[in-house]
PDB file of C-alpha atoms in Angstrom:
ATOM      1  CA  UNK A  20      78.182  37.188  14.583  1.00  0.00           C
ATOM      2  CA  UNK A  21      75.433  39.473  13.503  1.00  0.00           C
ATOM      3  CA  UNK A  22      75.991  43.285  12.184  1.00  0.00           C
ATOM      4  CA  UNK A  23      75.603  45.023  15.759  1.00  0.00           C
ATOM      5  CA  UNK A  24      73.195  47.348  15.890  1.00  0.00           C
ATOM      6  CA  UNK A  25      73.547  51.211  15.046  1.00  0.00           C
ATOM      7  CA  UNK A  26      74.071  53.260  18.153  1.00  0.00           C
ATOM      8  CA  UNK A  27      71.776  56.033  16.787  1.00  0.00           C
ATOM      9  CA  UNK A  28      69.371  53.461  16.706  1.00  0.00           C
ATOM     10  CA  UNK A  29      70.231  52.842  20.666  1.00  0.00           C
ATOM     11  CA  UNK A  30      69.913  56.288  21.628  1.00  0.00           C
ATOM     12  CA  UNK A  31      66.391  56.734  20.305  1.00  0.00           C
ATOM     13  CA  UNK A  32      65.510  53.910  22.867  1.00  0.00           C
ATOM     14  CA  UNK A  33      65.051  55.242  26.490  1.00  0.00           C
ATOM     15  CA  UNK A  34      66.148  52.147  28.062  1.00  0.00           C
ATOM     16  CA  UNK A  35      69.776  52.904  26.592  1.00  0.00           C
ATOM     17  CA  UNK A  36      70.073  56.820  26.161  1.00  0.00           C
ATOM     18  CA  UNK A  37      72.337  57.185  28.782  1.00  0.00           C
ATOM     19  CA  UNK A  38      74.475  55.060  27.725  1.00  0.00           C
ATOM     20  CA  UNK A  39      77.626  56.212  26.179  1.00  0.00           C
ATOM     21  CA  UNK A  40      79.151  55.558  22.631  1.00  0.00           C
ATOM     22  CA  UNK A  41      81.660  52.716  24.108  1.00  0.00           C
ATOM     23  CA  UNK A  42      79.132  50.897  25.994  1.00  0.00           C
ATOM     24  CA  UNK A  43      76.253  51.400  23.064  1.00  0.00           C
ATOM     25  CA  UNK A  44      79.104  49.931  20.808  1.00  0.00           C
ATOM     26  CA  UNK A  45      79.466  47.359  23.328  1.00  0.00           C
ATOM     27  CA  UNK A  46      75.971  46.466  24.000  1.00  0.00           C
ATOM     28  CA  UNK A  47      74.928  46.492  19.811  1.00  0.00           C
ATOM     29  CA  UNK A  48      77.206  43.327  19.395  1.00  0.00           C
ATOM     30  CA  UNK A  49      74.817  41.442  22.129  1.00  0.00           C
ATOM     31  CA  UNK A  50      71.646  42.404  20.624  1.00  0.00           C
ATOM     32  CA  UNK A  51      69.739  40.340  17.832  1.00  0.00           C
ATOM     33  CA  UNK A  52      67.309  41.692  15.904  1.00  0.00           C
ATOM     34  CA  UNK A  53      63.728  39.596  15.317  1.00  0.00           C
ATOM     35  CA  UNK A  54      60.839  40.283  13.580  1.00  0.00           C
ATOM     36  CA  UNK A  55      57.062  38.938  14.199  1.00  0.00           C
ATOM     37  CA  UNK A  56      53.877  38.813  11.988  1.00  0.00           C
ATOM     38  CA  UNK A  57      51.074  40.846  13.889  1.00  0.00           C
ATOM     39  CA  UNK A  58      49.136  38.151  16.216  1.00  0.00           C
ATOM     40  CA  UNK A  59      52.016  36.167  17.061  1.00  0.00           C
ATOM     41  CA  UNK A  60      52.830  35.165  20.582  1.00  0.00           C
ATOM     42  CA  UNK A  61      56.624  35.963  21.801  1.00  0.00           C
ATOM     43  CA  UNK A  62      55.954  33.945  24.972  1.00  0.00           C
ATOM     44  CA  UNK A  63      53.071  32.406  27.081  1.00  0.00           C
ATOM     45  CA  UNK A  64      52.107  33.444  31.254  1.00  0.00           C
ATOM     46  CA  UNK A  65      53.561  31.383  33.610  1.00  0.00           C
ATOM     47  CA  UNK A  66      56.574  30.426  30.658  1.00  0.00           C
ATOM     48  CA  UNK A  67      59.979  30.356  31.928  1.00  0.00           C
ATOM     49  CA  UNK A  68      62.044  33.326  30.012  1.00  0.00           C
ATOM     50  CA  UNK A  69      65.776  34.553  29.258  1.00  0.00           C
ATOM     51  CA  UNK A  70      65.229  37.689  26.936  1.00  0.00           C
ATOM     52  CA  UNK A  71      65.096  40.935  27.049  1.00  0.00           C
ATOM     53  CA  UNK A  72      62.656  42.312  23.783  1.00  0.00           C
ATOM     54  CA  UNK A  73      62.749  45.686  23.112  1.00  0.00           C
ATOM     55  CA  UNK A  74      60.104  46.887  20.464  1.00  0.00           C
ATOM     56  CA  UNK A  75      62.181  48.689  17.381  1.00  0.00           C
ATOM     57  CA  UNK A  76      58.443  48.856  15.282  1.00  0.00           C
ATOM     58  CA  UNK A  77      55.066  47.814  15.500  1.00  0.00           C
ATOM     59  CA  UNK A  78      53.189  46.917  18.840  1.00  0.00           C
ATOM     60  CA  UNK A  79      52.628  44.359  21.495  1.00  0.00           C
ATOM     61  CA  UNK A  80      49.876  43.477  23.774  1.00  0.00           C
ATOM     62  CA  UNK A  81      51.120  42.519  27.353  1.00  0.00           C
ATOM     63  CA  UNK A  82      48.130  40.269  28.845  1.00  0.00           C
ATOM     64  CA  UNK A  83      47.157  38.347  31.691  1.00  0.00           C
ATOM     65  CA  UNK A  84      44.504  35.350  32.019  1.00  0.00           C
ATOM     66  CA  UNK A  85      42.599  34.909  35.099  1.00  0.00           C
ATOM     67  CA  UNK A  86      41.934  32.055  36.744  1.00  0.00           C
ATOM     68  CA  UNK A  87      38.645  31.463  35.239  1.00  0.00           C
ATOM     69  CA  UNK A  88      40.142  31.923  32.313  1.00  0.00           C
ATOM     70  CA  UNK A  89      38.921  35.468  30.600  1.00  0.00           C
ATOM     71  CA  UNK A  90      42.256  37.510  29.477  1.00  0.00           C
ATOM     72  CA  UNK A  91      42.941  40.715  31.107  1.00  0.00           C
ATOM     73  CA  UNK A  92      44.622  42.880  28.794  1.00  0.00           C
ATOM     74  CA  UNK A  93      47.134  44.935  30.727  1.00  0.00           C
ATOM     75  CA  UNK A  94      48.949  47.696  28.252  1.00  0.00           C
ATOM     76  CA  UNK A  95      50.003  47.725  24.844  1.00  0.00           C
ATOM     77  CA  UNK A  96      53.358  48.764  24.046  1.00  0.00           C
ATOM     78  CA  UNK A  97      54.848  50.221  21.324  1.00  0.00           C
ATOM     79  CA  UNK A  98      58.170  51.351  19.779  1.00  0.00           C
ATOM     80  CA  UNK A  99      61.137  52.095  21.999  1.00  0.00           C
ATOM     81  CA  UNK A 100      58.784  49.953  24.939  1.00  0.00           C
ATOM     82  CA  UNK A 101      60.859  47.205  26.701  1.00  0.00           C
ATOM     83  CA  UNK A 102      59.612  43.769  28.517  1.00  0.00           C
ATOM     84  CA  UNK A 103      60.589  40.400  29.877  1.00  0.00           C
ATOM     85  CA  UNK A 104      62.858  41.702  31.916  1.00  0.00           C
ATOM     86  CA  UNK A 105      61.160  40.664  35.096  1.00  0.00           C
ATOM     87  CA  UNK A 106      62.302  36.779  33.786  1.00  0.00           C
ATOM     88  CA  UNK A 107      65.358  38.597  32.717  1.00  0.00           C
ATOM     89  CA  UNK A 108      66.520  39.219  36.039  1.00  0.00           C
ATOM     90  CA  UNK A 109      64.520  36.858  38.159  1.00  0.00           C
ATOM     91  CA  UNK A 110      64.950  33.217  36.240  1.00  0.00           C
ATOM     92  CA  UNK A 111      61.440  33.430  37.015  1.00  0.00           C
ATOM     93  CA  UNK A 112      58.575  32.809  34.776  1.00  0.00           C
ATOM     94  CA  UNK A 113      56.809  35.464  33.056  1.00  0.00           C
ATOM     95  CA  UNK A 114      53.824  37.230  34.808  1.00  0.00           C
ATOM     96  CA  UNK A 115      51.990  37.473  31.095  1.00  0.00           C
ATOM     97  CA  UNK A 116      51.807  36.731  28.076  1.00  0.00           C
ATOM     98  CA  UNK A 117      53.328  38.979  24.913  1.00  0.00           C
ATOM     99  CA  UNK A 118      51.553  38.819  22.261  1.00  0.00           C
ATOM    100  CA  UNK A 119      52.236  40.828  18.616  1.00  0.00           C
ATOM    101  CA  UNK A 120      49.322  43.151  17.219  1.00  0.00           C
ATOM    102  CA  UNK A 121      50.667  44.333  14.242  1.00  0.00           C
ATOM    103  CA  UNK A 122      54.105  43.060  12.168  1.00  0.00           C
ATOM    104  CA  UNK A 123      56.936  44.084  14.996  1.00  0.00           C
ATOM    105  CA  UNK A 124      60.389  43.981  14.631  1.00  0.00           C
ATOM    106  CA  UNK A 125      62.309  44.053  18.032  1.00  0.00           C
ATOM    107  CA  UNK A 126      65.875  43.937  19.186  1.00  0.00           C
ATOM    108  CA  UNK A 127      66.530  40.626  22.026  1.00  0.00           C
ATOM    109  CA  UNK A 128      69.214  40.201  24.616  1.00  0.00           C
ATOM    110  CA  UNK A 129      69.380  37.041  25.844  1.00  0.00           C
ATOM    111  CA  UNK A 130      70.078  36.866  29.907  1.00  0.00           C
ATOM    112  CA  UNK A 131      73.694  35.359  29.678  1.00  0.00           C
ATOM    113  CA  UNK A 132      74.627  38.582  27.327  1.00  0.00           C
ATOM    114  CA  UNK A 133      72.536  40.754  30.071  1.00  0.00           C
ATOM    115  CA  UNK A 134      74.636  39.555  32.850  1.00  0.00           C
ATOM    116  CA  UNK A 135      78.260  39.965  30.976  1.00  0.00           C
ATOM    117  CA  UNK A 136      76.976  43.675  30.005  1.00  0.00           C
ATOM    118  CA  UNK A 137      75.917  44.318  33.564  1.00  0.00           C
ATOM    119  CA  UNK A 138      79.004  43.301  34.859  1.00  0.00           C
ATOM    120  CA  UNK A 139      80.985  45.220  32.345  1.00  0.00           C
ATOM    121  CA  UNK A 140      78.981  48.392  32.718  1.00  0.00           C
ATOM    122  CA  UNK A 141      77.950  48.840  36.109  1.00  0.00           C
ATOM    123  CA  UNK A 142      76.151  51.727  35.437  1.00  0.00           C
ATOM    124  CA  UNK A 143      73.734  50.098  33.298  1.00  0.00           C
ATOM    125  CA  UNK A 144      72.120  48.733  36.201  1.00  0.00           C
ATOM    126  CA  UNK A 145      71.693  51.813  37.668  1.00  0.00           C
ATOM    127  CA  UNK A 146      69.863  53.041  34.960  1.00  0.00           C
ATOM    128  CA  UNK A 147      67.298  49.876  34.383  1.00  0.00           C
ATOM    129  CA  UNK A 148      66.653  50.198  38.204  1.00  0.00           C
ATOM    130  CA  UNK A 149      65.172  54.056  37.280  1.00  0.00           C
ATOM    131  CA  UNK A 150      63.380  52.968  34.592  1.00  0.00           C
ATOM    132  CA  UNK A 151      61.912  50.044  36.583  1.00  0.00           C
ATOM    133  CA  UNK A 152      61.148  52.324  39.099  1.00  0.00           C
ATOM    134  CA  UNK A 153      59.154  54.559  37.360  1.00  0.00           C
ATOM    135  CA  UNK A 154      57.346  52.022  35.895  1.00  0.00           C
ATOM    136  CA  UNK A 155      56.282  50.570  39.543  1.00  0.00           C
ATOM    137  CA  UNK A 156      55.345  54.597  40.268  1.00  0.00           C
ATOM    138  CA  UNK A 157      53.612  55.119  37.092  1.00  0.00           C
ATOM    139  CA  UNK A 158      51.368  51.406  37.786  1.00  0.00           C
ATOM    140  CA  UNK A 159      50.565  52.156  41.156  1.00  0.00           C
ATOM    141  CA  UNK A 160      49.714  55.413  40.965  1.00  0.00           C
ATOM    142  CA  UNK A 161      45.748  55.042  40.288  1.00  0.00           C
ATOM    143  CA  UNK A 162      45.949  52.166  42.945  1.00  0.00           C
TER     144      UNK A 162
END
């Protein structure tokens, strides 16, 4: 098994700050640690995924391609950013594609890992449904 990741390292990221020390321990063995050249893709649109990525440095472009194919680029995000966790959750295939823009190093939790933590920490889910919802607030908001 892989070193588990520092909790200080944990707290920094808002997905996990609430989070206390046993279930940061907890959740650090689950994690793996990856790291990207810049202009890499992590995964395609319409590709089936089972990871969470969470962006420890660097940045990532989340896009979208139309129809008639021009891409839409829809946010880039950047240390202590999450995504994928729409697949994550769903089993359903991503809504766009993730693509590096400089050398990124992220942390991954792959969904079978997700579900055993969820289950083990209830109170995780809690807090990924606030940060979900905020992000549905936040995108909506200049609708």
């Amino acid at each position: 098994m892989a070193n588990p990741v520092p909790i200080s390292v944990l707290q920094k990221i808002p997905l996990f700050a609430s989070l206390n020390e046993v279930a940061s321990q907890e959740l650090s063995t689950f994690l793996k640690k990856e790291s990207y050249p810049a202009h890499h893709t992590i995964f395609w649109i319409n590709e089936k995924g089972d990871h969470l990525y969470i962006i420890l440095e660097g940045k990532v472009q989340i896009s979208y391609t139309e129809d008639e194919g021009k891409e839409i680029h829809l946010n880039v995000l950047q240390e202590g950013s999450f995504f994928g966790e729409l697949s994550l959750i769903d089993n359903g295939p991503h809504s766009g594609t993730a693509r590096t823009t400089t050398e990124t190093t992220f942390l991954t939790l792959d969904r079978k890992s997700f579900h055993h933590f969820l289950q083990r920490q209830p109170d995780f889910g809690f807090s990924l449904l606030q940060v979900l919802s905020s992000r549905l607030r936040a995108n909506t908001a200049g609708m």
